[in-house]
PDB file of C-alpha atoms in Angstrom:
ATOM      1  CA  MET A   3       0.013  -0.077  -0.110  1.00 38.00           C
ATOM      2  CA  SER A   4       0.695   3.623  -0.828  1.00 41.00           C
ATOM      3  CA  LYS A   5       2.340   6.216   2.207  1.00 44.00           C
ATOM      4  CA  GLY A   6      -0.913   7.998   0.412  1.00 46.00           C
ATOM      5  CA  GLY A   7      -3.350   5.094   1.013  1.00 51.00           C
ATOM      6  CA  VAL A   8      -2.380   4.547   4.310  1.00 52.00           C
ATOM      7  CA  GLU A   9      -2.911   7.912   5.310  1.00 53.00           C
ATOM      8  CA  VAL A  10      -6.661   7.744   4.317  1.00 55.00           C
ATOM      9  CA  ARG A  11      -7.143   5.045   5.890  1.00 54.00           C
ATOM     10  CA  ARG A  12      -5.624   6.197   9.359  1.00 56.00           C
ATOM     11  CA  LYS A  13      -7.611   9.290   8.377  1.00 64.00           C
ATOM     12  CA  GLY A  14     -11.228   7.129   8.038  1.00 72.00           C
ATOM     13  CA  PHE A  15      -9.939   5.410  11.504  1.00 81.00           C
ATOM     14  CA  GLU A  16     -10.631   8.941  13.466  1.00 88.00           C
ATOM     15  CA  HIS A  17     -14.006   9.374  10.610  1.00 93.00           C
ATOM     16  CA  GLU A  18     -15.251   5.777  12.967  1.00 91.00           C
ATOM     17  CA  ARG A  19     -13.771   6.457  15.844  1.00 90.00           C
ATOM     18  CA  GLU A  20     -16.508   9.118  16.250  1.00 93.00           C
ATOM     19  CA  LEU A  21     -19.393   7.587  15.220  1.00 96.00           C
ATOM     20  CA  ALA A  22     -17.918   4.714  17.406  1.00 93.00           C
ATOM     21  CA  ARG A  23     -18.333   7.333  20.732  1.00 92.00           C
ATOM     22  CA  ARG A  24     -21.154   9.499  20.231  1.00 96.00           C
ATOM     23  CA  LEU A  25     -22.979   6.012  19.538  1.00 97.00           C
ATOM     24  CA  PHE A  26     -20.972   5.248  23.059  1.00 94.00           C
ATOM     25  CA  LYS A  27     -22.097   8.450  25.004  1.00 95.00           C
ATOM     26  CA  GLU A  28     -25.858   7.460  23.681  1.00 97.00           C
ATOM     27  CA  GLY A  29     -25.708   4.057  25.485  1.00 96.00           C
ATOM     28  CA  PHE A  30     -25.278   2.116  22.722  1.00 96.00           C
ATOM     29  CA  ALA A  31     -22.903  -1.344  22.917  1.00 95.00           C
ATOM     30  CA  VAL A  32     -20.313  -0.238  20.323  1.00 94.00           C
ATOM     31  CA  ILE A  33     -17.510  -2.292  18.351  1.00 90.00           C
ATOM     32  CA  ARG A  34     -15.361  -0.776  15.808  1.00 85.00           C
ATOM     33  CA  ALA A  35     -13.580  -2.861  13.203  1.00 75.00           C
ATOM     34  CA  PRO A  36      -9.973  -4.152  13.532  1.00 65.00           C
ATOM     35  CA  ALA A  37      -7.886  -1.957  11.820  1.00 56.00           C
ATOM     36  CA  SER A  38      -6.169  -4.542  10.314  1.00 52.00           C
ATOM     37  CA  GLY A  39      -7.105  -8.168  10.036  1.00 47.00           C
ATOM     38  CA  ALA A  40     -10.218  -8.792   7.968  1.00 45.00           C
ATOM     39  CA  LYS A  41      -8.401 -10.231   5.268  1.00 46.00           C
ATOM     40  CA  VAL A  42      -6.748 -12.784   7.717  1.00 44.00           C
ATOM     41  CA  PHE A  43      -9.329 -14.591   9.342  1.00 49.00           C
ATOM     42  CA  ARG A  44     -11.731 -13.990   6.030  1.00 53.00           C
ATOM     43  CA  LEU A  45     -15.113 -13.258   8.286  1.00 61.00           C
ATOM     44  CA  ILE A  46     -16.966  -9.845   7.939  1.00 63.00           C
ATOM     45  CA  TYR A  47     -15.930  -6.526   9.248  1.00 81.00           C
ATOM     46  CA  PRO A  48     -18.326  -3.731   8.999  1.00 91.00           C
ATOM     47  CA  ASP A  49     -16.463  -0.457   9.956  1.00 91.00           C
ATOM     48  CA  VAL A  50     -18.630  -0.246  13.169  1.00 93.00           C
ATOM     49  CA  VAL A  51     -21.444  -1.888  14.622  1.00 95.00           C
ATOM     50  CA  ALA A  52     -23.781  -0.711  17.569  1.00 97.00           C
ATOM     51  CA  ILE A  53     -26.454  -2.065  19.050  1.00 97.00           C
ATOM     52  CA  TYR A  54     -29.329  -0.796  21.524  1.00 98.00           C
ATOM     53  CA  LYS A  55     -31.507  -3.220  23.451  1.00 97.00           C
ATOM     54  CA  ASN A  56     -31.093  -6.021  20.427  1.00 97.00           C
ATOM     55  CA  LYS A  57     -31.243  -3.305  17.893  1.00 97.00           C
ATOM     56  CA  VAL A  58     -28.648  -3.654  15.517  1.00 98.00           C
ATOM     57  CA  LEU A  59     -27.062  -0.941  13.153  1.00 98.00           C
ATOM     58  CA  VAL A  60     -24.523  -1.640  11.125  1.00 97.00           C
ATOM     59  CA  PHE A  61     -22.163   1.231   9.153  1.00 97.00           C
ATOM     60  CA  GLU A  62     -19.701   1.275   6.270  1.00 96.00           C
ATOM     61  CA  VAL A  63     -18.181   5.214   7.107  1.00 96.00           C
ATOM     62  CA  LYS A  64     -17.480   7.685   4.264  1.00 96.00           C
ATOM     63  CA  ALA A  65     -16.249  11.002   5.051  1.00 96.00           C
ATOM     64  CA  TYR A  66     -15.583  14.106   2.327  1.00 96.00           C
ATOM     65  CA  SER A  67     -15.854  18.046   3.293  1.00 95.00           C
ATOM     66  CA  SER A  68     -18.979  18.398   0.994  1.00 95.00           C
ATOM     67  CA  LEU A  69     -21.642  16.243  -0.384  1.00 96.00           C
ATOM     68  CA  ARG A  70     -21.085  13.806  -3.255  1.00 96.00           C
ATOM     69  CA  VAL A  71     -21.554  10.530  -4.681  1.00 98.00           C
ATOM     70  CA  VAL A  72     -20.434   7.398  -2.894  1.00 97.00           C
ATOM     71  CA  TYR A  73     -19.905   4.052  -4.400  1.00 97.00           C
ATOM     72  CA  ILE A  74     -19.418   0.740  -2.737  1.00 97.00           C
ATOM     73  CA  ASP A  75     -18.404  -1.979  -4.427  1.00 95.00           C
ATOM     74  CA  ALA A  76     -20.750  -5.514  -4.490  1.00 95.00           C
ATOM     75  CA  ARG A  77     -18.551  -7.994  -2.672  1.00 93.00           C
ATOM     76  CA  ARG A  78     -18.615  -5.404   0.433  1.00 94.00           C
ATOM     77  CA  TYR A  79     -22.009  -3.656  -0.462  1.00 96.00           C
ATOM     78  CA  GLU A  80     -23.590  -8.072   0.070  1.00 95.00           C
ATOM     79  CA  ARG A  81     -21.071  -8.913   3.127  1.00 93.00           C
ATOM     80  CA  LEU A  82     -22.814  -6.166   5.159  1.00 95.00           C
ATOM     81  CA  MET A  83     -26.031  -7.090   4.082  1.00 96.00           C
ATOM     82  CA  THR A  84     -25.113 -10.550   4.506  1.00 95.00           C
ATOM     83  CA  PHE A  85     -23.466  -9.377   8.407  1.00 95.00           C
ATOM     84  CA  ALA A  86     -27.363  -7.275   8.553  1.00 96.00           C
ATOM     85  CA  GLU A  87     -29.403 -10.058   7.754  1.00 97.00           C
ATOM     86  CA  ARG A  88     -27.722 -12.411  10.019  1.00 96.00           C
ATOM     87  CA  SER A  89     -27.808 -10.135  13.153  1.00 97.00           C
ATOM     88  CA  GLY A  90     -31.405  -8.837  12.740  1.00 97.00           C
ATOM     89  CA  GLY A  91     -29.899  -5.558  12.417  1.00 97.00           C
ATOM     90  CA  GLU A  92     -29.759  -2.400   8.808  1.00 97.00           C
ATOM     91  CA  THR A  93     -26.516  -1.596   7.480  1.00 97.00           C
ATOM     92  CA  TYR A  94     -26.369   2.282   7.045  1.00 98.00           C
ATOM     93  CA  LEU A  95     -24.204   4.267   4.807  1.00 98.00           C
ATOM     94  CA  ALA A  96     -22.879   6.735   6.989  1.00 98.00           C
ATOM     95  CA  PHE A  97     -21.657  10.034   5.316  1.00 98.00           C
ATOM     96  CA  LYS A  98     -19.933  12.395   7.486  1.00 97.00           C
ATOM     97  CA  LEU A  99     -19.872  16.265   6.124  1.00 96.00           C
ATOM     98  CA  ILE A 100     -16.179  16.851   7.663  1.00 95.00           C
ATOM     99  CA  GLY A 101     -15.977  20.361   9.281  1.00 90.00           C
ATOM    100  CA  THR A 102     -19.877  20.021  10.042  1.00 92.00           C
ATOM    101  CA  GLY A 103     -19.693  17.525  12.427  1.00 87.00           C
ATOM    102  CA  GLU A 104     -22.746  15.767  10.924  1.00 96.00           C
ATOM    103  CA  TRP A 105     -23.729  12.105   9.714  1.00 98.00           C
ATOM    104  CA  ARG A 106     -26.332  11.615   6.741  1.00 98.00           C
ATOM    105  CA  LEU A 107     -27.321   8.022   7.318  1.00 98.00           C
ATOM    106  CA  VAL A 108     -28.724   5.989   3.817  1.00 98.00           C
ATOM    107  CA  PRO A 109     -30.034   2.308   4.130  1.00 98.00           C
ATOM    108  CA  PHE A 110     -28.148   0.366   2.080  1.00 98.00           C
ATOM    109  CA  THR A 111     -31.140  -1.030   0.646  1.00 97.00           C
ATOM    110  CA  LYS A 112     -31.591   2.634  -1.024  1.00 98.00           C
ATOM    111  CA  LEU A 113     -28.720   1.887  -2.371  1.00 98.00           C
ATOM    112  CA  GLU A 114     -28.974   1.693  -6.380  1.00 97.00           C
ATOM    113  CA  LYS A 115     -26.739  -1.339  -8.402  1.00 97.00           C
ATOM    114  CA  THR A 116     -25.616   0.568 -11.298  1.00 97.00           C
ATOM    115  CA  ARG A 117     -24.900  -1.332 -14.788  1.00 96.00           C
ATOM    116  CA  SER A 118     -20.978  -1.900 -13.783  1.00 95.00           C
ATOM    117  CA  GLY A 119     -22.399  -3.819 -10.393  1.00 94.00           C
ATOM    118  CA  VAL A 120     -20.837  -1.206  -7.893  1.00 97.00           C
ATOM    119  CA  TYR A 121     -23.447   0.003  -5.559  1.00 98.00           C
ATOM    120  CA  ARG A 122     -24.280   3.963  -5.287  1.00 98.00           C
ATOM    121  CA  CYS A 123     -25.839   6.414  -3.073  1.00 98.00           C
ATOM    122  CA  GLY A 124     -26.530   9.929  -5.071  1.00 98.00           C
ATOM    123  CA  ILE A 125     -26.551  13.514  -3.849  1.00 98.00           C
ATOM    124  CA  GLY A 126     -30.193  13.553  -3.673  1.00 98.00           C
ATOM    125  CA  GLN A 127     -30.074  10.941  -1.621  1.00 98.00           C
ATOM    126  CA  LEU A 128     -27.712  12.511   0.887  1.00 98.00           C
ATOM    127  CA  GLU A 129     -29.719  16.143   0.789  1.00 97.00           C
ATOM    128  CA  ILE A 130     -33.052  14.254   2.164  1.00 97.00           C
ATOM    129  CA  ALA A 131     -31.051  11.472   4.535  1.00 98.00           C
ATOM    130  CA  GLU A 132     -32.136  11.352   8.026  1.00 98.00           C
ATOM    131  CA  LYS A 133     -29.349  12.484  10.240  1.00 98.00           C
ATOM    132  CA  LEU A 134     -27.300  10.681  12.670  1.00 98.00           C
ATOM    133  CA  GLU A 135     -29.192  11.704  15.983  1.00 98.00           C
ATOM    134  CA  ASP A 136     -32.497  11.108  13.660  1.00 97.00           C
ATOM    135  CA  VAL A 137     -31.997   7.651  13.292  1.00 98.00           C
ATOM    136  CA  ILE A 138     -30.634   7.086  17.441  1.00 98.00           C
ATOM    137  CA  ALA A 139     -33.950   8.652  18.711  1.00 97.00           C
ATOM    138  CA  ARG A 140     -35.928   6.559  16.203  1.00 96.00           C
ATOM    139  CA  VAL A 141     -33.924   3.286  17.668  1.00 97.00           C
ATOM    140  CA  LYS A 142     -33.607   4.498  21.383  1.00 95.00           C
ATOM    141  CA  ARG A 143     -37.758   5.732  21.365  1.00 93.00           C
ATOM    142  CA  GLY A 144     -38.080   1.409  19.992  1.00 87.00           C
ATOM    143  CA  GLN A 145     -39.452   2.171  16.470  1.00 72.00           C
ATOM    144  CA  GLY A 146     -36.953  -0.019  14.763  1.00 58.00           C
ATOM    145  CA  HIS A 147     -35.312   0.837  11.964  1.00 56.00           C
ATOM    146  CA  ALA A 148     -35.960   2.984   9.009  1.00 53.00           C
ATOM    147  CA  HIS A 149     -39.131   2.951   7.576  1.00 47.00           C
ATOM    148  CA  VAL A 150     -38.129   1.499   4.376  1.00 46.00           C
ATOM    149  CA  SER A 151     -38.850  -2.222   2.952  1.00 42.00           C
ATOM    150  CA  ARG A 152     -36.424  -4.650   3.010  1.00 42.00           C
ATOM    151  CA  THR A 153     -34.898  -5.520  -1.027  1.00 43.00           C
ATOM    152  CA  PRO A 154     -34.934  -9.358  -1.244  1.00 43.00           C
ATOM    153  CA  THR A 155     -31.747 -10.779  -1.693  1.00 40.00           C
TER     154      THR A 155
ATOM    155  CA  MET B  23       5.557  -7.471  27.094  1.00 38.00           C
ATOM    156  CA  SER B  24       7.421 -10.427  27.412  1.00 42.00           C
ATOM    157  CA  LYS B  25       7.912 -12.842  24.278  1.00 44.00           C
ATOM    158  CA  GLY B  26       5.882 -15.406  26.929  1.00 46.00           C
ATOM    159  CA  GLY B  27       2.855 -12.580  26.857  1.00 51.00           C
ATOM    160  CA  VAL B  28       3.354 -12.580  22.916  1.00 52.00           C
ATOM    161  CA  GLU B  29       2.847 -16.359  22.515  1.00 53.00           C
ATOM    162  CA  VAL B  30       0.192 -16.956  25.253  1.00 56.00           C
ATOM    163  CA  ARG B  31      -2.072 -14.089  23.355  1.00 54.00           C
ATOM    164  CA  ARG B  32      -1.682 -15.465  20.069  1.00 57.00           C
ATOM    165  CA  LYS B  33      -2.724 -18.811  20.934  1.00 64.00           C
ATOM    166  CA  GLY B  34      -5.744 -17.406  22.759  1.00 72.00           C
ATOM    167  CA  PHE B  35      -6.747 -15.433  19.068  1.00 81.00           C
ATOM    168  CA  GLU B  36      -6.488 -19.270  17.525  1.00 88.00           C
ATOM    169  CA  HIS B  37      -9.297 -20.199  20.182  1.00 93.00           C
ATOM    170  CA  GLU B  38     -11.213 -17.203  19.637  1.00 91.00           C
ATOM    171  CA  ARG B  39     -11.141 -17.546  16.102  1.00 90.00           C
ATOM    172  CA  GLU B  40     -12.294 -20.927  16.269  1.00 93.00           C
ATOM    173  CA  LEU B  41     -15.509 -19.669  18.108  1.00 96.00           C
ATOM    174  CA  ALA B  42     -15.939 -17.132  16.050  1.00 93.00           C
ATOM    175  CA  ARG B  43     -15.458 -19.805  13.294  1.00 92.00           C
ATOM    176  CA  ARG B  44     -18.543 -22.148  14.700  1.00 96.00           C
ATOM    177  CA  LEU B  45     -20.411 -19.462  15.596  1.00 97.00           C
ATOM    178  CA  PHE B  46     -20.365 -17.858  11.927  1.00 94.00           C
ATOM    179  CA  LYS B  47     -21.086 -21.224  10.266  1.00 95.00           C
ATOM    180  CA  GLU B  48     -24.201 -21.399  12.679  1.00 97.00           C
ATOM    181  CA  GLY B  49     -25.166 -18.757  10.961  1.00 96.00           C
ATOM    182  CA  PHE B  50     -24.637 -16.323  13.557  1.00 96.00           C
ATOM    183  CA  ALA B  51     -23.458 -12.317  12.587  1.00 95.00           C
ATOM    184  CA  VAL B  52     -19.596 -12.456  14.853  1.00 94.00           C
ATOM    185  CA  ILE B  53     -17.129  -9.832  15.334  1.00 90.00           C
ATOM    186  CA  ARG B  54     -14.184 -10.760  16.852  1.00 85.00           C
ATOM    187  CA  ALA B  55     -12.118  -8.193  19.156  1.00 75.00           C
ATOM    188  CA  PRO B  56      -9.040  -6.610  17.624  1.00 66.00           C
ATOM    189  CA  ALA B  57      -6.248  -7.677  17.855  1.00 56.00           C
ATOM    190  CA  SER B  58      -4.769  -4.461  19.875  1.00 51.00           C
ATOM    191  CA  GLY B  59      -6.528  -0.947  19.985  1.00 46.00           C
ATOM    192  CA  ALA B  60      -8.681  -1.826  23.092  1.00 45.00           C
ATOM    193  CA  LYS B  61      -6.318   0.496  24.880  1.00 46.00           C
ATOM    194  CA  VAL B  62      -6.241   3.047  22.309  1.00 44.00           C
ATOM    195  CA  PHE B  63      -9.588   3.907  22.221  1.00 49.00           C
ATOM    196  CA  ARG B  64     -10.817   3.206  25.334  1.00 53.00           C
ATOM    197  CA  LEU B  65     -14.402   1.103  23.797  1.00 61.00           C
ATOM    198  CA  ILE B  66     -15.253  -1.904  25.325  1.00 63.00           C
ATOM    199  CA  TYR B  67     -13.854  -5.045  23.275  1.00 81.00           C
ATOM    200  CA  PRO B  68     -15.183  -8.268  24.226  1.00 91.00           C
ATOM    201  CA  ASP B  69     -13.448 -11.377  22.690  1.00 91.00           C
ATOM    202  CA  VAL B  70     -16.282 -11.960  20.934  1.00 93.00           C
ATOM    203  CA  VAL B  71     -19.558 -10.675  20.303  1.00 95.00           C
ATOM    204  CA  ALA B  72     -22.801 -12.811  17.739  1.00 97.00           C
ATOM    205  CA  ILE B  73     -25.800 -12.235  17.136  1.00 97.00           C
ATOM    206  CA  TYR B  74     -28.276 -14.289  15.753  1.00 98.00           C
ATOM    207  CA  LYS B  75     -32.120 -12.638  14.710  1.00 97.00           C
ATOM    208  CA  ASN B  76     -31.308  -9.682  17.197  1.00 97.00           C
ATOM    209  CA  LYS B  77     -29.709 -12.068  20.615  1.00 97.00           C
ATOM    210  CA  VAL B  78     -26.666 -10.843  20.889  1.00 98.00           C
ATOM    211  CA  LEU B  79     -23.933 -13.391  22.662  1.00 98.00           C
ATOM    212  CA  VAL B  80     -20.928 -11.379  24.371  1.00 97.00           C
ATOM    213  CA  PHE B  81     -18.231 -13.803  25.210  1.00 97.00           C
ATOM    214  CA  GLU B  82     -14.835 -13.968  27.097  1.00 96.00           C
ATOM    215  CA  VAL B  83     -12.348 -16.833  26.204  1.00 96.00           C
ATOM    216  CA  LYS B  84     -10.346 -18.972  27.862  1.00 96.00           C
ATOM    217  CA  ALA B  85      -8.897 -22.251  26.584  1.00 96.00           C
ATOM    218  CA  TYR B  86      -7.056 -24.656  28.988  1.00 96.00           C
ATOM    219  CA  SER B  87      -6.413 -28.675  28.105  1.00 95.00           C
ATOM    220  CA  SER B  88      -8.461 -29.260  31.625  1.00 95.00           C
ATOM    221  CA  LEU B  89     -11.118 -28.344  33.490  1.00 96.00           C
ATOM    222  CA  ARG B  90      -9.828 -25.530  35.952  1.00 96.00           C
ATOM    223  CA  VAL B  91     -11.197 -22.216  38.259  1.00 98.00           C
ATOM    224  CA  VAL B  92     -11.097 -19.451  36.018  1.00 97.00           C
ATOM    225  CA  TYR B  93     -11.317 -15.849  36.972  1.00 97.00           C
ATOM    226  CA  ILE B  94     -12.112 -12.706  35.627  1.00 97.00           C
ATOM    227  CA  ASP B  95     -10.950  -9.719  37.186  1.00 95.00           C
ATOM    228  CA  ALA B  96     -13.691  -7.178  37.731  1.00 95.00           C
ATOM    229  CA  ARG B  97     -13.375  -4.156  35.398  1.00 93.00           C
ATOM    230  CA  ARG B  98     -13.522  -6.102  32.740  1.00 94.00           C
ATOM    231  CA  TYR B  99     -16.422  -8.235  34.569  1.00 96.00           C
ATOM    232  CA  GLU B 100     -18.517  -4.598  34.559  1.00 95.00           C
ATOM    233  CA  ARG B 101     -17.011  -3.903  30.827  1.00 93.00           C
ATOM    234  CA  LEU B 102     -18.303  -7.091  29.721  1.00 95.00           C
ATOM    235  CA  MET B 103     -21.757  -6.684  31.326  1.00 96.00           C
ATOM    236  CA  THR B 104     -21.978  -3.132  30.826  1.00 95.00           C
ATOM    237  CA  PHE B 105     -21.794  -4.738  27.055  1.00 95.00           C
ATOM    238  CA  ALA B 106     -24.015  -7.036  27.324  1.00 96.00           C
ATOM    239  CA  GLU B 107     -26.946  -3.975  29.308  1.00 97.00           C
ATOM    240  CA  ARG B 108     -26.889  -2.301  26.969  1.00 96.00           C
ATOM    241  CA  SER B 109     -26.825  -4.565  23.372  1.00 97.00           C
ATOM    242  CA  GLY B 110     -29.705  -6.632  25.666  1.00 97.00           C
ATOM    243  CA  GLY B 111     -27.758  -9.573  25.255  1.00 97.00           C
ATOM    244  CA  GLU B 112     -25.911 -11.665  27.515  1.00 97.00           C
ATOM    245  CA  THR B 113     -22.221 -12.535  28.659  1.00 97.00           C
ATOM    246  CA  TYR B 114     -20.857 -15.979  29.028  1.00 98.00           C
ATOM    247  CA  LEU B 115     -17.771 -16.979  29.813  1.00 98.00           C
ATOM    248  CA  ALA B 116     -16.530 -19.369  26.641  1.00 98.00           C
ATOM    249  CA  PHE B 117     -14.578 -22.304  28.289  1.00 98.00           C
ATOM    250  CA  LYS B 118     -12.796 -24.154  25.830  1.00 97.00           C
ATOM    251  CA  LEU B 119     -11.466 -28.063  26.888  1.00 96.00           C
ATOM    252  CA  ILE B 120      -8.132 -27.845  24.336  1.00 95.00           C
ATOM    253  CA  GLY B 121      -7.809 -31.304  22.649  1.00 90.00           C
ATOM    254  CA  THR B 122     -12.348 -32.169  22.914  1.00 92.00           C
ATOM    255  CA  GLY B 123     -13.050 -29.295  20.216  1.00 87.00           C
ATOM    256  CA  GLU B 124     -15.283 -29.235  23.637  1.00 96.00           C
ATOM    257  CA  TRP B 125     -16.697 -25.477  24.851  1.00 98.00           C
ATOM    258  CA  ARG B 126     -18.780 -24.839  28.289  1.00 98.00           C
ATOM    259  CA  LEU B 127     -20.310 -22.229  28.648  1.00 98.00           C
ATOM    260  CA  VAL B 128     -21.095 -19.677  31.802  1.00 98.00           C
ATOM    261  CA  PRO B 129     -23.205 -16.819  32.031  1.00 98.00           C
ATOM    262  CA  PHE B 130     -21.523 -14.132  33.963  1.00 98.00           C
ATOM    263  CA  THR B 131     -24.528 -13.494  36.059  1.00 97.00           C
ATOM    264  CA  LYS B 132     -23.159 -16.763  37.426  1.00 98.00           C
ATOM    265  CA  LEU B 133     -20.057 -16.655  38.321  1.00 98.00           C
ATOM    266  CA  GLU B 134     -19.165 -15.210  42.213  1.00 97.00           C
ATOM    267  CA  LYS B 135     -17.781 -12.471  43.809  1.00 97.00           C
ATOM    268  CA  THR B 136     -14.960 -12.998  45.572  1.00 97.00           C
ATOM    269  CA  ARG B 137     -13.260 -11.236  48.763  1.00 96.00           C
ATOM    270  CA  SER B 138     -10.631  -9.943  46.611  1.00 95.00           C
ATOM    271  CA  GLY B 139     -12.879  -8.779  43.920  1.00 94.00           C
ATOM    272  CA  VAL B 140     -12.245 -10.973  41.440  1.00 97.00           C
ATOM    273  CA  TYR B 141     -14.615 -12.644  39.643  1.00 98.00           C
ATOM    274  CA  ARG B 142     -14.871 -16.479  40.440  1.00 98.00           C
ATOM    275  CA  CYS B 143     -15.481 -19.511  38.360  1.00 98.00           C
ATOM    276  CA  GLY B 144     -16.090 -22.766  40.005  1.00 98.00           C
ATOM    277  CA  ILE B 145     -14.931 -26.222  38.144  1.00 98.00           C
ATOM    278  CA  GLY B 146     -18.228 -27.933  39.084  1.00 98.00           C
ATOM    279  CA  GLN B 147     -19.881 -24.817  37.244  1.00 98.00           C
ATOM    280  CA  LEU B 148     -17.739 -25.544  34.809  1.00 98.00           C
ATOM    281  CA  GLU B 149     -18.595 -29.377  35.327  1.00 97.00           C
ATOM    282  CA  ILE B 150     -23.247 -28.423  34.525  1.00 97.00           C
ATOM    283  CA  ALA B 151     -22.394 -25.935  32.409  1.00 98.00           C
ATOM    284  CA  GLU B 152     -24.386 -25.594  29.112  1.00 98.00           C
ATOM    285  CA  LYS B 153     -21.842 -26.852  25.673  1.00 98.00           C
ATOM    286  CA  LEU B 154     -21.890 -24.429  22.931  1.00 98.00           C
ATOM    287  CA  GLU B 155     -24.083 -26.200  20.652  1.00 97.00           C
ATOM    288  CA  ASP B 156     -26.674 -25.972  23.271  1.00 97.00           C
ATOM    289  CA  VAL B 157     -26.729 -22.485  24.054  1.00 98.00           C
ATOM    290  CA  ILE B 158     -26.491 -22.375  19.622  1.00 98.00           C
ATOM    291  CA  ALA B 159     -29.759 -24.131  19.403  1.00 97.00           C
ATOM    292  CA  ARG B 160     -31.460 -22.777  22.400  1.00 96.00           C
ATOM    293  CA  VAL B 161     -30.917 -19.041  20.168  1.00 97.00           C
ATOM    294  CA  LYS B 162     -31.352 -20.607  17.203  1.00 95.00           C
ATOM    295  CA  ARG B 163     -34.751 -22.164  17.994  1.00 93.00           C
ATOM    296  CA  GLY B 164     -35.864 -18.094  19.582  1.00 87.00           C
ATOM    297  CA  GLN B 165     -35.913 -19.789  23.463  1.00 72.00           C
ATOM    298  CA  GLY B 166     -33.582 -16.293  24.532  1.00 59.00           C
ATOM    299  CA  HIS B 167     -30.978 -16.519  26.518  1.00 56.00           C
ATOM    300  CA  ALA B 168     -30.250 -18.463  29.342  1.00 53.00           C
ATOM    301  CA  HIS B 169     -32.456 -19.582  32.158  1.00 48.00           C
ATOM    302  CA  VAL B 170     -31.365 -17.198  34.969  1.00 46.00           C
ATOM    303  CA  SER B 171     -31.994 -13.992  36.586  1.00 42.00           C
ATOM    304  CA  ARG B 172     -29.635 -11.662  36.105  1.00 41.00           C
ATOM    305  CA  THR B 173     -28.186  -9.761  38.728  1.00 43.00           C
ATOM    306  CA  PRO B 174     -29.202  -6.213  39.643  1.00 43.00           C
ATOM    307  CA  THR B 175     -26.157  -4.131  38.681  1.00 40.00           C
TER     308      THR B 175
END
């Protein structure tokens, strides 16, 4: 891996850690992915998993300084969806707007598969997305997950 | 850390990985603790967390070649109990009998606090403990967790 790649990954951890801490402060049990090892053990490691009284949230973390289209490769997408199905939880793209402290959450089920096979989250989806605090409040009220039907897999 | 300490830890990972794989094969979503980093981020990292349709199992892994008394220090015990409370799950001591492929599971709520403040699991408790496959079957049948009342914390 290039030095640039390492640097990007290190920064990624900072955002994952911020998300983990916010959820922890809100009373969730939180687990962050190992810094490495996913390849070693071939298990599925989401960036962050947060559990509140049996409700499971699975997060794929992205952080940019402005809203932009995000792509998730098919293998990663399917692994995280499998994790969610097994756990009974929901997987979210957690998009951090760097500098604002704001997180927008888009359920993976709302991402569109492109012709090239990757999953896409458009800027429009991010604009109308729930914010982290809204999802936290909804889960803590016991109103379950996002108001979307799961796509069959 | 001494070389010996590193070696012991490495072996510990092998047992955690075996437990993780068995649960994964049974359809659980499974997360293993990071190889390091717990100290860095100050979050609570159980050795293994396994989730099956919103039912959360938290494991502290010990492995020995024969049944023996196990002690869990108070700080570790309390952190794992907190994790279980937040997540709505149950924490187990997962005792592997090396060489037999057998795992005995004792709910943390059944451990006794000693005068010196550590938590103790006696040999008698291990002898009558549920086996891993029994706990898996119970959870998958949807019959919830161990038939024990939680001790107030």
